PDB file of C-alpha atoms in Angstrom:
ATOM      1  CA  MET A   1      17.642   1.349 -14.651  1.00 87.00           C
ATOM      2  CA  LYS A   2      19.310   4.737 -14.289  1.00 94.00           C
ATOM      3  CA  SER A   3      22.833   5.933 -13.697  1.00 96.00           C
ATOM      4  CA  ILE A   4      22.810   8.003 -10.511  1.00 97.00           C
ATOM      5  CA  LEU A   5      25.392  10.029  -8.613  1.00 98.00           C
ATOM      6  CA  ILE A   6      24.792  10.816  -4.940  1.00 97.00           C
ATOM      7  CA  ILE A   7      26.954  13.504  -3.329  1.00 97.00           C
ATOM      8  CA  GLY A   8      26.941  13.555   0.469  1.00 95.00           C
ATOM      9  CA  MET A   9      26.356  10.368   2.432  1.00 93.00           C
ATOM     10  CA  GLY A  10      24.633  11.579   5.558  1.00 90.00           C
ATOM     11  CA  ARG A  11      21.600   9.774   6.940  1.00 89.00           C
ATOM     12  CA  PHE A  12      19.338  10.769   4.049  1.00 91.00           C
ATOM     13  CA  GLY A  13      21.979  10.051   1.420  1.00 93.00           C
ATOM     14  CA  ARG A  14      22.591   6.570   2.831  1.00 93.00           C
ATOM     15  CA  HIS A  15      18.915   5.614   2.839  1.00 92.00           C
ATOM     16  CA  LEU A  16      18.476   7.056  -0.647  1.00 94.00           C
ATOM     17  CA  CYS A  17      21.449   5.039  -1.903  1.00 96.00           C
ATOM     18  CA  MET A  18      20.188   1.741  -0.497  1.00 94.00           C
ATOM     19  CA  ASN A  19      16.663   2.210  -1.806  1.00 93.00           C
ATOM     20  CA  LEU A  20      17.777   3.258  -5.284  1.00 95.00           C
ATOM     21  CA  SER A  21      20.121   0.272  -5.410  1.00 95.00           C
ATOM     22  CA  GLU A  22      17.350  -2.144  -4.451  1.00 92.00           C
ATOM     23  CA  LEU A  23      15.335  -0.790  -7.383  1.00 91.00           C
ATOM     24  CA  GLY A  24      18.099  -1.814  -9.778  1.00 93.00           C
ATOM     25  CA  ASN A  25      19.853   1.492 -10.450  1.00 96.00           C
ATOM     26  CA  GLU A  26      23.591   1.919 -10.983  1.00 96.00           C
ATOM     27  CA  ILE A  27      24.914   4.249  -8.305  1.00 97.00           C
ATOM     28  CA  MET A  28      28.115   6.136  -7.627  1.00 97.00           C
ATOM     29  CA  ILE A  29      28.572   7.802  -4.243  1.00 97.00           C
ATOM     30  CA  VAL A  30      30.926  10.544  -3.103  1.00 97.00           C
ATOM     31  CA  ASP A  31      31.738  11.865   0.356  1.00 95.00           C
ATOM     32  CA  ALA A  32      34.663  13.599   2.029  1.00 91.00           C
ATOM     33  CA  LYS A  33      34.801  10.946   4.774  1.00 90.00           C
ATOM     34  CA  GLU A  34      35.933   7.422   3.929  1.00 90.00           C
ATOM     35  CA  GLU A  35      34.121   5.800   6.853  1.00 89.00           C
ATOM     36  CA  THR A  36      30.723   6.928   5.561  1.00 88.00           C
ATOM     37  CA  LEU A  37      31.289   5.086   2.287  1.00 94.00           C
ATOM     38  CA  GLU A  38      32.396   1.686   3.558  1.00 91.00           C
ATOM     39  CA  GLU A  39      29.015   0.305   4.634  1.00 91.00           C
ATOM     40  CA  LEU A  40      27.492   1.273   1.280  1.00 95.00           C
ATOM     41  CA  LEU A  41      30.007  -0.485  -0.966  1.00 95.00           C
ATOM     42  CA  PRO A  42      27.707  -3.517  -1.527  1.00 95.00           C
ATOM     43  CA  TYR A  43      25.042  -1.185  -2.952  1.00 95.00           C
ATOM     44  CA  VAL A  44      27.096   0.815  -5.454  1.00 97.00           C
ATOM     45  CA  VAL A  45      29.193   0.354  -8.565  1.00 96.00           C
ATOM     46  CA  SER A  46      31.679   3.014  -7.485  1.00 96.00           C
ATOM     47  CA  ALA A  47      32.569   5.087  -4.420  1.00 96.00           C
ATOM     48  CA  LYS A  48      34.968   8.004  -4.234  1.00 96.00           C
ATOM     49  CA  ILE A  49      36.422  10.048  -1.388  1.00 95.00           C
ATOM     50  CA  GLY A  50      36.546  13.734  -2.203  1.00 94.00           C
ATOM     51  CA  ASP A  51      35.470  17.284  -1.459  1.00 93.00           C
ATOM     52  CA  CYS A  52      32.925  18.135  -4.149  1.00 93.00           C
ATOM     53  CA  THR A  53      33.277  21.877  -3.591  1.00 93.00           C
ATOM     54  CA  ASN A  54      36.534  21.324  -5.493  1.00 94.00           C
ATOM     55  CA  GLU A  55      35.771  21.604  -9.204  1.00 94.00           C
ATOM     56  CA  ALA A  56      38.596  19.201 -10.101  1.00 95.00           C
ATOM     57  CA  VAL A  57      36.965  16.484  -7.997  1.00 95.00           C
ATOM     58  CA  LEU A  58      33.632  16.972  -9.741  1.00 94.00           C
ATOM     59  CA  ARG A  59      35.260  16.953 -13.188  1.00 95.00           C
ATOM     60  CA  SER A  60      36.849  13.603 -12.403  1.00 95.00           C
ATOM     61  CA  LEU A  61      33.408  12.061 -11.813  1.00 95.00           C
ATOM     62  CA  GLY A  62      32.136  12.516 -15.371  1.00 95.00           C
ATOM     63  CA  ILE A  63      29.106  14.553 -14.334  1.00 96.00           C
ATOM     64  CA  ALA A  64      27.478  14.569 -17.774  1.00 95.00           C
ATOM     65  CA  ASN A  65      27.294  10.753 -17.828  1.00 95.00           C
ATOM     66  CA  PHE A  66      24.695  10.469 -15.057  1.00 97.00           C
ATOM     67  CA  ASP A  67      20.943  10.487 -15.575  1.00 97.00           C
ATOM     68  CA  LEU A  68      20.348  11.945 -12.097  1.00 97.00           C
ATOM     69  CA  ILE A  69      22.557  13.712  -9.574  1.00 97.00           C
ATOM     70  CA  PHE A  70      21.480  14.109  -5.948  1.00 97.00           C
ATOM     71  CA  VAL A  71      23.204  16.741  -3.813  1.00 96.00           C
ATOM     72  CA  CYS A  72      22.466  15.578  -0.260  1.00 94.00           C
ATOM     73  CA  ILE A  73      24.490  18.052   1.792  1.00 89.00           C
ATOM     74  CA  GLY A  74      22.314  18.822   4.785  1.00 72.00           C
ATOM     75  CA  THR A  75      24.535  20.548   7.345  1.00 77.00           C
ATOM     76  CA  ASN A  76      26.440  23.074   5.235  1.00 87.00           C
ATOM     77  CA  PHE A  77      24.228  25.148   2.966  1.00 90.00           C
ATOM     78  CA  GLN A  78      27.154  27.042   1.452  1.00 92.00           C
ATOM     79  CA  SER A  79      28.701  23.765   0.275  1.00 93.00           C
ATOM     80  CA  SER A  80      25.369  22.523  -1.036  1.00 93.00           C
ATOM     81  CA  LEU A  81      24.913  25.721  -3.039  1.00 94.00           C
ATOM     82  CA  GLU A  82      28.436  25.614  -4.464  1.00 95.00           C
ATOM     83  CA  ILE A  83      28.192  21.950  -5.429  1.00 96.00           C
ATOM     84  CA  THR A  84      24.761  22.373  -7.017  1.00 96.00           C
ATOM     85  CA  SER A  85      26.001  25.269  -9.137  1.00 96.00           C
ATOM     86  CA  LEU A  86      29.200  23.468 -10.187  1.00 96.00           C
ATOM     87  CA  VAL A  87      27.375  20.240 -11.045  1.00 97.00           C
ATOM     88  CA  LYS A  88      25.022  22.097 -13.369  1.00 96.00           C
ATOM     89  CA  GLU A  89      27.861  24.035 -14.983  1.00 95.00           C
ATOM     90  CA  LEU A  90      29.688  20.769 -15.653  1.00 96.00           C
ATOM     91  CA  GLY A  91      26.741  19.326 -17.560  1.00 96.00           C
ATOM     92  CA  GLY A  92      24.526  17.702 -14.939  1.00 96.00           C
ATOM     93  CA  ARG A  93      21.378  16.577 -16.759  1.00 95.00           C
ATOM     94  CA  HIS A  94      18.991  16.617 -13.811  1.00 97.00           C
ATOM     95  CA  VAL A  95      20.172  17.919 -10.458  1.00 97.00           C
ATOM     96  CA  ILE A  96      18.124  17.290  -7.302  1.00 96.00           C
ATOM     97  CA  SER A  97      19.277  19.105  -4.174  1.00 95.00           C
ATOM     98  CA  LYS A  98      18.269  18.618  -0.548  1.00 93.00           C
ATOM     99  CA  ALA A  99      17.017  21.666   1.332  1.00 91.00           C
ATOM    100  CA  ASN A 100      16.095  22.269   4.946  1.00 84.00           C
ATOM    101  CA  ARG A 101      14.408  25.660   4.579  1.00 83.00           C
ATOM    102  CA  ASP A 102      12.367  27.520   1.957  1.00 84.00           C
ATOM    103  CA  ILE A 103      15.003  30.224   1.571  1.00 87.00           C
ATOM    104  CA  HIS A 104      17.598  27.539   0.850  1.00 88.00           C
ATOM    105  CA  ALA A 105      15.342  26.052  -1.813  1.00 88.00           C
ATOM    106  CA  LYS A 106      15.011  29.394  -3.585  1.00 91.00           C
ATOM    107  CA  PHE A 107      18.768  29.852  -3.808  1.00 93.00           C
ATOM    108  CA  LEU A 108      19.336  26.258  -4.911  1.00 93.00           C
ATOM    109  CA  LEU A 109      16.794  26.601  -7.725  1.00 94.00           C
ATOM    110  CA  ARG A 110      18.370  29.859  -8.849  1.00 93.00           C
ATOM    111  CA  ASN A 111      21.819  28.282  -8.869  1.00 92.00           C
ATOM    112  CA  GLY A 112      21.259  25.167 -10.945  1.00 92.00           C
ATOM    113  CA  ALA A 113      18.975  22.728  -9.119  1.00 95.00           C
ATOM    114  CA  ASP A 114      16.252  21.275 -11.329  1.00 96.00           C
ATOM    115  CA  GLU A 115      14.378  20.067  -8.266  1.00 95.00           C
ATOM    116  CA  VAL A 116      14.580  20.610  -4.523  1.00 94.00           C
ATOM    117  CA  ILE A 117      13.487  18.046  -1.959  1.00 90.00           C
ATOM    118  CA  TYR A 118      12.593  18.587   1.712  1.00 87.00           C
ATOM    119  CA  PRO A 119      12.761  15.115   3.305  1.00 84.00           C
ATOM    120  CA  ASP A 120      12.321  16.349   6.889  1.00 80.00           C
ATOM    121  CA  ARG A 121       9.446  18.680   6.030  1.00 79.00           C
ATOM    122  CA  ASP A 122       7.726  16.097   3.824  1.00 78.00           C
ATOM    123  CA  ILE A 123       7.876  13.422   6.519  1.00 80.00           C
ATOM    124  CA  ALA A 124       6.579  15.884   9.123  1.00 79.00           C
ATOM    125  CA  GLU A 125       3.641  16.880   6.913  1.00 76.00           C
ATOM    126  CA  LYS A 126       2.792  13.260   6.180  1.00 75.00           C
ATOM    127  CA  LEU A 127       2.862  12.306   9.851  1.00 77.00           C
ATOM    128  CA  ALA A 128       0.808  15.358  10.806  1.00 79.00           C
ATOM    129  CA  VAL A 129      -1.963  14.410   8.375  1.00 76.00           C
ATOM    130  CA  ARG A 130      -1.854  10.732   9.294  1.00 73.00           C
ATOM    131  CA  TYR A 131      -2.039  11.207  13.052  1.00 74.00           C
ATOM    132  CA  SER A 132      -4.452  14.139  13.054  1.00 74.00           C
ATOM    133  CA  ALA A 133      -7.198  12.072  11.426  1.00 73.00           C
ATOM    134  CA  ASN A 134      -8.573   8.914  12.992  1.00 78.00           C
ATOM    135  CA  HIS A 135      -9.103   7.109   9.702  1.00 87.00           C
ATOM    136  CA  VAL A 136      -6.007   7.922   7.626  1.00 89.00           C
ATOM    137  CA  PHE A 137      -3.530   5.026   7.458  1.00 90.00           C
ATOM    138  CA  ASP A 138      -1.218   6.579   4.873  1.00 89.00           C
ATOM    139  CA  TYR A 139      -0.985   9.811   2.934  1.00 85.00           C
ATOM    140  CA  ILE A 140       0.927  11.067  -0.108  1.00 85.00           C
ATOM    141  CA  GLU A 141       0.651  14.693  -1.175  1.00 82.00           C
ATOM    142  CA  LEU A 142       0.764  15.099  -4.951  1.00 85.00           C
ATOM    143  CA  THR A 143      -0.002  18.823  -5.282  1.00 83.00           C
ATOM    144  CA  ASP A 144      -1.438  21.530  -3.052  1.00 79.00           C
ATOM    145  CA  GLU A 145      -4.886  20.339  -4.155  1.00 88.00           C
ATOM    146  CA  PHE A 146      -4.639  16.583  -4.782  1.00 91.00           C
ATOM    147  CA  SER A 147      -3.425  13.741  -2.566  1.00 91.00           C
ATOM    148  CA  ILE A 148      -3.553   9.973  -2.188  1.00 94.00           C
ATOM    149  CA  TYR A 149      -5.057   8.631   1.046  1.00 93.00           C
ATOM    150  CA  GLU A 150      -5.318   5.150   2.503  1.00 94.00           C
ATOM    151  CA  ILE A 151      -8.695   4.999   4.244  1.00 95.00           C
ATOM    152  CA  PRO A 152     -11.285   2.432   5.344  1.00 95.00           C
ATOM    153  CA  PRO A 153     -14.446   2.156   3.202  1.00 96.00           C
ATOM    154  CA  LEU A 154     -17.588   3.961   4.188  1.00 95.00           C
ATOM    155  CA  PRO A 155     -20.196   1.525   5.604  1.00 95.00           C
ATOM    156  CA  GLU A 156     -22.498   2.314   2.655  1.00 95.00           C
ATOM    157  CA  TRP A 157     -19.850   1.065   0.202  1.00 96.00           C
ATOM    158  CA  VAL A 158     -19.343  -2.334   1.814  1.00 96.00           C
ATOM    159  CA  GLY A 159     -20.811  -5.239  -0.172  1.00 96.00           C
ATOM    160  CA  LYS A 160     -21.164  -3.141  -3.319  1.00 95.00           C
ATOM    161  CA  ASN A 161     -18.923  -3.133  -6.347  1.00 94.00           C
ATOM    162  CA  LEU A 162     -17.239   0.077  -7.443  1.00 94.00           C
ATOM    163  CA  VAL A 163     -19.956   0.886  -9.948  1.00 93.00           C
ATOM    164  CA  GLU A 164     -22.775   0.310  -7.455  1.00 95.00           C
ATOM    165  CA  ALA A 165     -21.023   2.384  -4.786  1.00 95.00           C
ATOM    166  CA  ASN A 166     -20.819   5.204  -7.342  1.00 93.00           C
ATOM    167  CA  ILE A 167     -17.691   6.517  -5.610  1.00 94.00           C
ATOM    168  CA  ARG A 168     -16.259   8.496  -8.500  1.00 92.00           C
ATOM    169  CA  HIS A 169     -19.415  10.407  -9.370  1.00 92.00           C
ATOM    170  CA  LYS A 170     -20.822  10.874  -5.883  1.00 93.00           C
ATOM    171  CA  TYR A 171     -17.594  11.612  -4.014  1.00 93.00           C
ATOM    172  CA  HIS A 172     -15.296  12.808  -6.863  1.00 94.00           C
ATOM    173  CA  ILE A 173     -12.471  10.413  -5.990  1.00 95.00           C
ATOM    174  CA  SER A 174     -10.927   7.398  -7.721  1.00 95.00           C
ATOM    175  CA  VAL A 175      -9.922   4.082  -6.152  1.00 95.00           C
ATOM    176  CA  LEU A 176      -6.332   3.260  -7.115  1.00 95.00           C
ATOM    177  CA  ALA A 177      -5.935   0.094  -5.067  1.00 95.00           C
ATOM    178  CA  THR A 178      -7.337  -2.036  -2.289  1.00 95.00           C
ATOM    179  CA  LYS A 179      -5.195  -3.152   0.633  1.00 94.00           C
ATOM    180  CA  LYS A 180      -5.758  -6.061   3.001  1.00 91.00           C
ATOM    181  CA  GLU A 181      -3.331  -7.542   5.533  1.00 88.00           C
ATOM    182  CA  GLY A 182      -0.564  -5.372   4.118  1.00 83.00           C
ATOM    183  CA  LYS A 183      -1.019  -6.586   0.535  1.00 88.00           C
ATOM    184  CA  ALA A 184      -2.210  -4.170  -2.134  1.00 90.00           C
ATOM    185  CA  LYS A 185      -4.111  -4.937  -5.338  1.00 90.00           C
ATOM    186  CA  LEU A 186      -3.715  -2.161  -7.878  1.00 93.00           C
ATOM    187  CA  MET A 187      -6.434  -0.836 -10.179  1.00 93.00           C
ATOM    188  CA  PRO A 188      -9.386  -2.991  -9.076  1.00 94.00           C
ATOM    189  CA  PRO A 189     -11.978  -3.580 -11.845  1.00 94.00           C
ATOM    190  CA  ALA A 190     -15.368  -1.899 -11.769  1.00 92.00           C
ATOM    191  CA  THR A 191     -16.903  -5.224 -10.669  1.00 94.00           C
ATOM    192  CA  TYR A 192     -14.709  -5.426  -7.562  1.00 95.00           C
ATOM    193  CA  VAL A 193     -16.827  -5.794  -4.411  1.00 96.00           C
ATOM    194  CA  ILE A 194     -15.671  -3.631  -1.496  1.00 96.00           C
ATOM    195  CA  GLN A 195     -15.013  -5.509   1.736  1.00 95.00           C
ATOM    196  CA  GLU A 196     -15.400  -4.231   5.271  1.00 94.00           C
ATOM    197  CA  ASP A 197     -11.981  -5.389   6.517  1.00 94.00           C
ATOM    198  CA  GLU A 198      -9.860  -3.703   3.847  1.00 96.00           C
ATOM    199  CA  HIS A 199      -8.468  -0.275   3.117  1.00 96.00           C
ATOM    200  CA  LEU A 200      -8.855   1.730  -0.070  1.00 96.00           C
ATOM    201  CA  MET A 201      -6.119   3.800  -1.691  1.00 96.00           C
ATOM    202  CA  VAL A 202      -7.977   6.765  -3.142  1.00 95.00           C
ATOM    203  CA  ILE A 203      -6.906   9.844  -5.074  1.00 96.00           C
ATOM    204  CA  GLY A 204      -8.753  13.125  -5.144  1.00 94.00           C
ATOM    205  CA  LYS A 205      -8.987  16.665  -3.889  1.00 93.00           C
ATOM    206  CA  LYS A 206      -8.207  17.038  -0.217  1.00 89.00           C
ATOM    207  CA  THR A 207     -11.531  18.779   0.362  1.00 92.00           C
ATOM    208  CA  ASP A 208     -13.468  15.852  -1.126  1.00 93.00           C
ATOM    209  CA  ILE A 209     -11.556  13.269   0.882  1.00 92.00           C
ATOM    210  CA  ASP A 210     -12.013  15.336   4.049  1.00 90.00           C
ATOM    211  CA  SER A 211     -15.773  15.146   3.525  1.00 91.00           C
ATOM    212  CA  ILE A 212     -15.525  11.338   3.359  1.00 93.00           C
ATOM    213  CA  LEU A 213     -13.435  11.172   6.519  1.00 91.00           C
ATOM    214  CA  LYS A 214     -16.128  13.114   8.391  1.00 89.00           C
ATOM    215  CA  LYS A 215     -18.675  10.428   7.462  1.00 89.00           C
ATOM    216  CA  LEU A 216     -16.601   7.554   8.867  1.00 89.00           C
ATOM    217  CA  PRO A 217     -17.809   6.239  12.256  1.00 84.00           C
TER     218      PRO A 217
END
C-alpha cells in the first residue's frame, strides 16, 4: 500500500484514482472544481479543493509525505509545468506528470518530473498493434525492443509441453502465462501441455514475435 496524491481530476485522473484505490492504496485528490471531487469521495482518504499553481495550496498538502504524486493536468500545459516544478521543490519523492506531446515531456522532465506518462499515445499504440495483426489479442510494450503479446499457439506447439515445443530456444521467447476463457494461469511449469483453444502470454523481442505471427494460419 502506498500513499498517493493525485492533482487534477479530469477523465484520466478519475480513472487512475479509482484503480489505485481498488488496489488498496491511500489516496488524496486535489482539483480546483468541487464537483469533480464529489463522485470520488468513496475512493479516497482525503479530497481538497484548490488551485495547485498556488504554492501555499501545495504546502498545505504535505507534499513530502506522499510516496507518489501524479500531476494529471491535461488541458493547460503551463499549469502542469508550474505544478510539477513546485511539487518537486517542496520535496515530492517521485513525481509522475501527464503529457500530451513529446515537447511537453521534455520540459516536464527538465522541471522536476521523475517520469512522464502519455496515456493517449500509449493507448493508441496498443490499439494500433492489436488491430493491425490478426492474431494479437493484447499487447504491452516494455521497451523499444521488448514487448508482451497475447497470441494463440502455433499448431506445431499444440499437444506438446513447453520443453517439447522448445519455444524458448527455437523462437527466443518466454511463456509468462496461459489464458483460457478469460482466466490466466501465471508461470506455467515446463511440463505444461499447450492446448489449441488457449492463448499464450509471451515476452520477447518484437522481431522474434513478428516471425511467429507470420507462421500462424
